[in-house]
XYZ file of C-alpha atoms in Angstrom:
354
model
C 274.167 131.924 165.874
C 276.951 128.918 166.809
C 279.305 130.414 164.412
C 279.155 133.662 166.285
C 279.845 132.391 169.652
C 282.461 130.226 168.537
C 284.043 133.695 166.940
C 283.566 135.197 169.905
C 284.637 132.472 172.627
C 287.892 132.221 169.900
C 288.640 135.857 171.096
C 289.229 135.044 174.469
C 291.289 132.311 174.213
C 288.992 129.193 173.780
C 290.674 127.785 170.572
C 288.807 124.481 170.775
C 285.395 125.929 169.947
C 286.982 127.424 167.283
C 287.889 124.287 166.094
C 284.008 123.238 166.216
C 283.199 125.639 164.448
C 285.646 124.603 161.738
C 283.723 121.280 161.979
C 280.517 122.535 161.569
C 281.299 124.346 158.292
C 283.332 121.474 157.063
C 280.085 119.156 157.440
C 277.912 122.234 156.057
C 280.037 122.194 152.853
C 279.962 118.968 152.202
C 275.865 118.365 153.180
C 275.279 120.629 150.849
C 277.048 123.474 148.054
C 275.704 126.265 149.245
C 277.440 125.716 152.242
C 280.508 126.413 150.814
C 279.500 130.576 151.760
C 279.966 129.840 154.893
C 283.180 130.121 155.186
C 283.867 133.493 153.858
C 280.898 134.655 156.438
C 283.121 132.746 159.417
C 285.807 134.352 157.956
C 283.909 137.787 158.316
C 283.150 136.987 161.793
C 286.430 136.754 162.676
C 287.610 140.157 161.373
C 284.441 141.898 163.232
C 285.607 140.429 166.696
C 288.637 141.213 166.043
C 290.125 137.358 166.078
C 293.680 137.187 166.093
C 294.960 137.393 162.876
C 296.772 134.262 162.464
C 293.246 132.223 163.288
C 291.428 134.891 160.229
C 294.043 133.316 158.427
C 293.888 129.677 159.209
C 290.329 130.267 158.154
C 290.187 131.782 155.532
C 293.127 129.260 154.210
C 291.195 125.944 154.876
C 288.033 127.746 153.224
C 289.889 128.304 149.971
C 291.468 125.178 150.380
C 288.020 123.328 150.892
C 286.624 125.498 147.845
C 289.017 124.815 145.548
C 288.790 121.142 145.990
C 284.760 121.035 145.818
C 285.455 122.687 142.526
C 287.714 120.574 140.681
C 285.852 119.640 137.122
C 283.184 121.913 137.622
C 282.135 123.861 134.832
C 279.397 126.430 134.012
C 278.497 127.726 130.514
C 277.311 130.834 131.893
C 281.600 131.552 133.323
C 282.876 129.747 130.273
C 280.877 132.166 127.374
C 282.388 134.973 125.916
C 280.166 137.389 127.088
C 278.930 137.522 130.225
C 274.812 137.962 130.538
C 274.942 140.410 133.456
C 271.733 142.197 132.436
C 269.835 138.738 132.175
C 271.683 137.885 135.348
C 270.443 140.750 137.294
C 266.856 140.647 135.961
C 266.970 136.475 137.507
C 267.780 138.117 140.706
C 265.389 140.823 140.520
C 262.862 137.495 139.812
C 264.223 135.453 142.310
C 263.923 138.110 145.434
C 260.580 139.815 143.967
C 258.626 136.112 143.826
C 258.281 136.295 147.267
C 255.726 138.891 147.114
C 254.123 137.152 144.492
C 250.653 137.183 146.315
C 250.776 140.536 147.063
C 252.290 142.349 143.515
C 255.271 141.024 141.839
C 256.359 144.075 140.582
C 255.801 145.804 144.333
C 258.294 143.192 145.148
C 261.427 143.454 142.371
C 261.143 147.199 143.331
C 261.691 146.003 147.283
C 264.170 144.037 146.009
C 265.880 146.292 143.520
C 266.335 148.943 146.985
C 266.708 146.144 149.549
C 269.668 143.886 148.506
C 271.815 146.308 147.196
C 271.274 148.082 150.148
C 271.752 145.140 152.316
C 275.543 144.741 150.765
C 276.558 148.111 151.534
C 275.223 147.561 155.017
C 276.793 144.332 155.414
C 280.223 146.184 154.083
C 279.763 149.113 156.138
C 279.149 146.589 159.698
C 282.833 144.837 158.608
C 284.468 148.370 158.395
C 283.172 149.500 161.140
C 283.976 146.235 162.964
C 280.633 145.953 164.759
C 280.308 143.714 168.185
C 276.769 143.761 168.396
C 276.066 139.977 168.219
C 272.493 139.462 167.274
C 273.023 141.632 164.258
C 276.075 140.474 163.080
C 274.173 137.365 163.397
C 271.411 138.436 160.882
C 273.679 139.888 158.509
C 275.549 136.817 158.325
C 272.888 134.976 157.392
C 271.582 137.711 154.491
C 275.110 137.855 153.243
C 274.966 134.234 153.191
C 271.460 133.880 151.219
C 272.778 136.945 148.948
C 275.807 134.844 148.478
C 273.804 131.498 147.696
C 270.873 133.627 145.675
C 273.771 134.410 143.073
C 275.467 131.070 142.757
C 271.533 129.652 142.243
C 271.469 131.777 139.115
C 274.903 130.905 137.792
C 273.528 127.494 137.489
C 269.649 127.902 136.783
C 269.793 130.905 134.153
C 270.444 128.671 131.553
C 266.732 127.390 132.027
C 265.138 130.539 131.308
C 264.523 133.919 133.700
C 261.242 132.316 134.684
C 263.258 129.640 136.858
C 263.402 132.192 139.066
C 259.916 131.355 140.116
C 260.711 128.249 141.274
C 259.200 127.221 144.542
C 262.124 125.348 146.101
C 264.284 128.760 145.997
C 262.101 130.785 148.172
C 262.980 129.107 151.356
C 266.411 130.802 151.355
C 265.266 134.093 149.872
C 262.380 134.212 152.741
C 264.518 133.862 155.088
C 266.652 137.234 153.732
C 263.405 138.950 154.055
C 262.494 137.822 157.576
C 266.122 138.952 158.703
C 265.639 142.294 157.383
C 262.269 143.139 158.980
C 263.729 142.077 161.961
C 266.899 143.882 161.698
C 264.666 146.746 160.791
C 262.037 146.883 163.803
C 265.606 146.040 166.172
C 267.080 149.319 165.226
C 263.787 151.246 165.400
C 263.266 150.218 168.856
C 266.648 151.171 169.780
C 266.641 154.831 168.682
C 264.440 157.014 171.232
C 263.707 159.670 168.404
C 262.265 156.840 166.000
C 259.013 155.574 167.776
C 257.253 156.591 165.380
C 258.444 154.823 162.668
C 258.549 151.919 165.071
C 255.091 151.814 165.528
C 254.595 152.419 161.849
C 256.383 148.628 161.287
C 254.671 146.902 163.351
C 251.307 148.507 162.240
C 252.785 147.253 158.700
C 253.811 143.420 160.120
C 250.123 143.484 161.522
C 248.512 143.800 157.728
C 250.749 141.633 156.182
C 249.349 139.105 158.962
C 245.796 139.851 158.216
C 246.698 139.674 154.231
C 248.481 136.186 155.062
C 245.490 134.764 156.406
C 242.993 135.836 153.971
C 245.581 134.354 151.418
C 245.364 130.837 153.497
C 242.670 129.297 151.734
C 243.795 130.136 147.872
C 247.312 129.012 149.437
C 246.221 125.990 150.913
C 244.211 125.064 147.244
C 247.253 125.651 144.955
C 249.225 123.374 147.482
C 246.519 121.006 147.011
C 246.533 120.888 143.268
C 250.761 120.631 143.274
C 250.375 117.354 146.010
C 248.045 116.156 143.247
C 250.276 116.435 140.423
C 253.147 115.078 142.201
C 250.772 111.936 143.118
C 250.374 111.583 139.612
C 253.739 111.517 138.343
C 254.421 109.557 140.791
C 252.020 106.841 139.865
C 253.147 107.073 136.107
C 257.047 106.300 137.406
C 255.615 103.318 139.433
C 253.425 102.012 136.868
C 256.553 101.956 134.252
C 254.410 104.453 131.685
C 256.441 107.564 130.320
C 253.022 109.924 130.882
C 254.975 112.516 129.832
C 252.050 115.022 130.591
C 252.397 114.140 133.949
C 255.918 113.236 134.711
C 257.253 116.089 133.644
C 255.448 118.476 136.330
C 257.948 117.758 139.050
C 261.254 118.276 137.161
C 263.214 119.358 133.793
C 262.891 119.053 130.910
C 266.430 117.817 129.780
C 265.526 114.782 132.135
C 262.343 113.551 130.585
C 263.578 110.637 128.538
C 265.293 108.303 131.156
C 262.870 108.997 133.781
C 261.937 105.559 133.739
C 265.046 104.068 133.782
C 265.702 106.158 136.362
C 262.593 105.158 138.146
C 263.578 101.251 138.200
C 267.056 102.107 139.695
C 265.279 103.900 142.480
C 262.713 100.955 143.186
C 265.855 98.277 142.864
C 267.419 100.640 145.654
C 264.220 101.250 147.751
C 264.429 105.057 147.507
C 262.125 108.254 146.889
C 259.075 107.036 145.717
C 259.461 103.576 146.040
C 261.075 103.762 150.195
C 257.360 102.842 151.218
C 256.984 99.243 152.536
C 254.402 98.200 150.718
C 254.719 99.551 146.868
C 252.300 98.395 143.986
C 253.216 94.963 143.367
C 252.140 95.157 139.795
C 252.140 92.201 137.522
C 251.325 89.920 140.957
C 248.056 88.052 141.283
C 245.305 90.806 143.406
C 244.491 88.002 145.668
C 247.243 86.846 146.966
C 248.014 90.965 147.981
C 244.724 91.795 149.036
C 241.678 91.193 150.319
C 238.367 91.164 148.663
C 235.125 92.518 150.107
C 231.763 93.052 148.939
C 231.254 95.540 146.346
C 228.524 96.943 148.225
C 231.068 98.457 150.421
C 232.437 100.835 147.866
C 231.501 102.657 144.753
C 233.234 104.717 142.365
C 232.922 105.220 138.523
C 236.024 105.716 135.445
C 235.279 109.006 134.001
C 237.845 108.679 131.098
C 240.278 106.300 129.978
C 243.230 107.733 127.441
C 245.686 105.738 125.533
C 249.569 106.986 126.693
C 251.979 106.060 123.175
C 255.285 105.695 123.628
C 257.698 103.353 121.839
C 259.277 101.587 125.013
C 257.004 102.422 127.764
C 253.147 102.862 126.688
C 249.931 102.608 128.629
C 246.856 104.185 129.503
C 245.993 106.863 132.096
C 242.486 106.639 133.972
C 240.728 108.970 135.609
C 238.181 108.665 138.137
C 236.476 108.474 141.187
C 236.290 105.808 144.111
C 234.326 106.143 147.846
C 234.652 103.947 150.453
C 230.901 103.895 152.111
C 232.031 102.323 155.527
C 234.559 104.904 156.349
C 232.761 108.033 154.127
C 236.252 108.586 152.360
C 237.779 108.283 149.606
C 240.291 105.071 149.304
C 243.861 106.119 149.884
C 245.168 103.916 146.408
C 243.467 101.694 143.886
C 244.527 99.053 141.533
C 243.245 98.181 138.252
C 243.174 94.056 137.709
C 242.978 92.173 133.991
C 239.977 88.937 134.058
C 242.622 86.781 135.251
C 243.029 89.079 138.907
C 246.387 89.812 137.876
C 247.418 93.169 138.696
C 248.033 95.797 135.682
C 247.603 99.392 136.857
C 247.492 101.532 139.863
C 246.306 104.714 140.696
C 246.344 107.198 143.807
C 243.495 109.067 144.929
C 243.928 113.242 145.190
C 241.680 116.147 145.129
C 238.205 115.616 146.027
């Protein structure tokens, strides 16, 4: 919306807004790589709103210069290969967009994506050629265009990891924004047509059904999120304890990084970053009574259910699971430490599902 208002203001001679727009795009491009796709979007907006040609050319030149600088030294095995896997790329994109509907039907989502994504691309071109001045519609279309360009770049970078990587949850934020913008655009277009009241009512009914279905699926989704959070905690504890528990550690990572993970963990620990950013990390190797206060054993209860060795040449250890309960607070403890007979801290645990 800020880009759109900046462009429209620049059309009326207020170049200060255009300079702010350029600055915002530069910051976005330096903040995350996908921000580079904002340059073509701003150029398109300038053409749609009939900005003076010199400002459109200046914006395009700045975009080309910045993209060129950012791409220096960039390599991609897919682009460098002699045979470009276009069909695999299209399947990856279809699964990327279709997995947004996985709780309903992934096949339905892929079918909808196969229609909606190309249609949106054609619609974007049509808006550009017609030079529409509908601010809200152009903003929605610009967002959808940005998401499509970003998803194409994601597919190029992740297709080497397998087509199943398209189901990765963290890529769904942008894709869901695409579906949301498309739904808003369809409802808006239907509401502006006096002859399509029935179509508008049908769309509203579909949205109500989707919301009801989403409410029914809230509990299963919450369960999946709890399992995900528990798996992330288990991986974090293994890294904190310097134990290469591959079974747990590989959950949040892709396979190429697993061998040096503990080394990376020690680097993060030295900087106080990521999981080591909390104020009180586990003081492993130190004496228990120097950091914690001993209480009577009647105030808590628990048990160890299993203890399995984690063999590794450099980072061995044990994986212990069980349960612990704070009788006074009627809740599990937030964290657990293990000590040897001398009172030295030798292990750590986090509480999860209960």
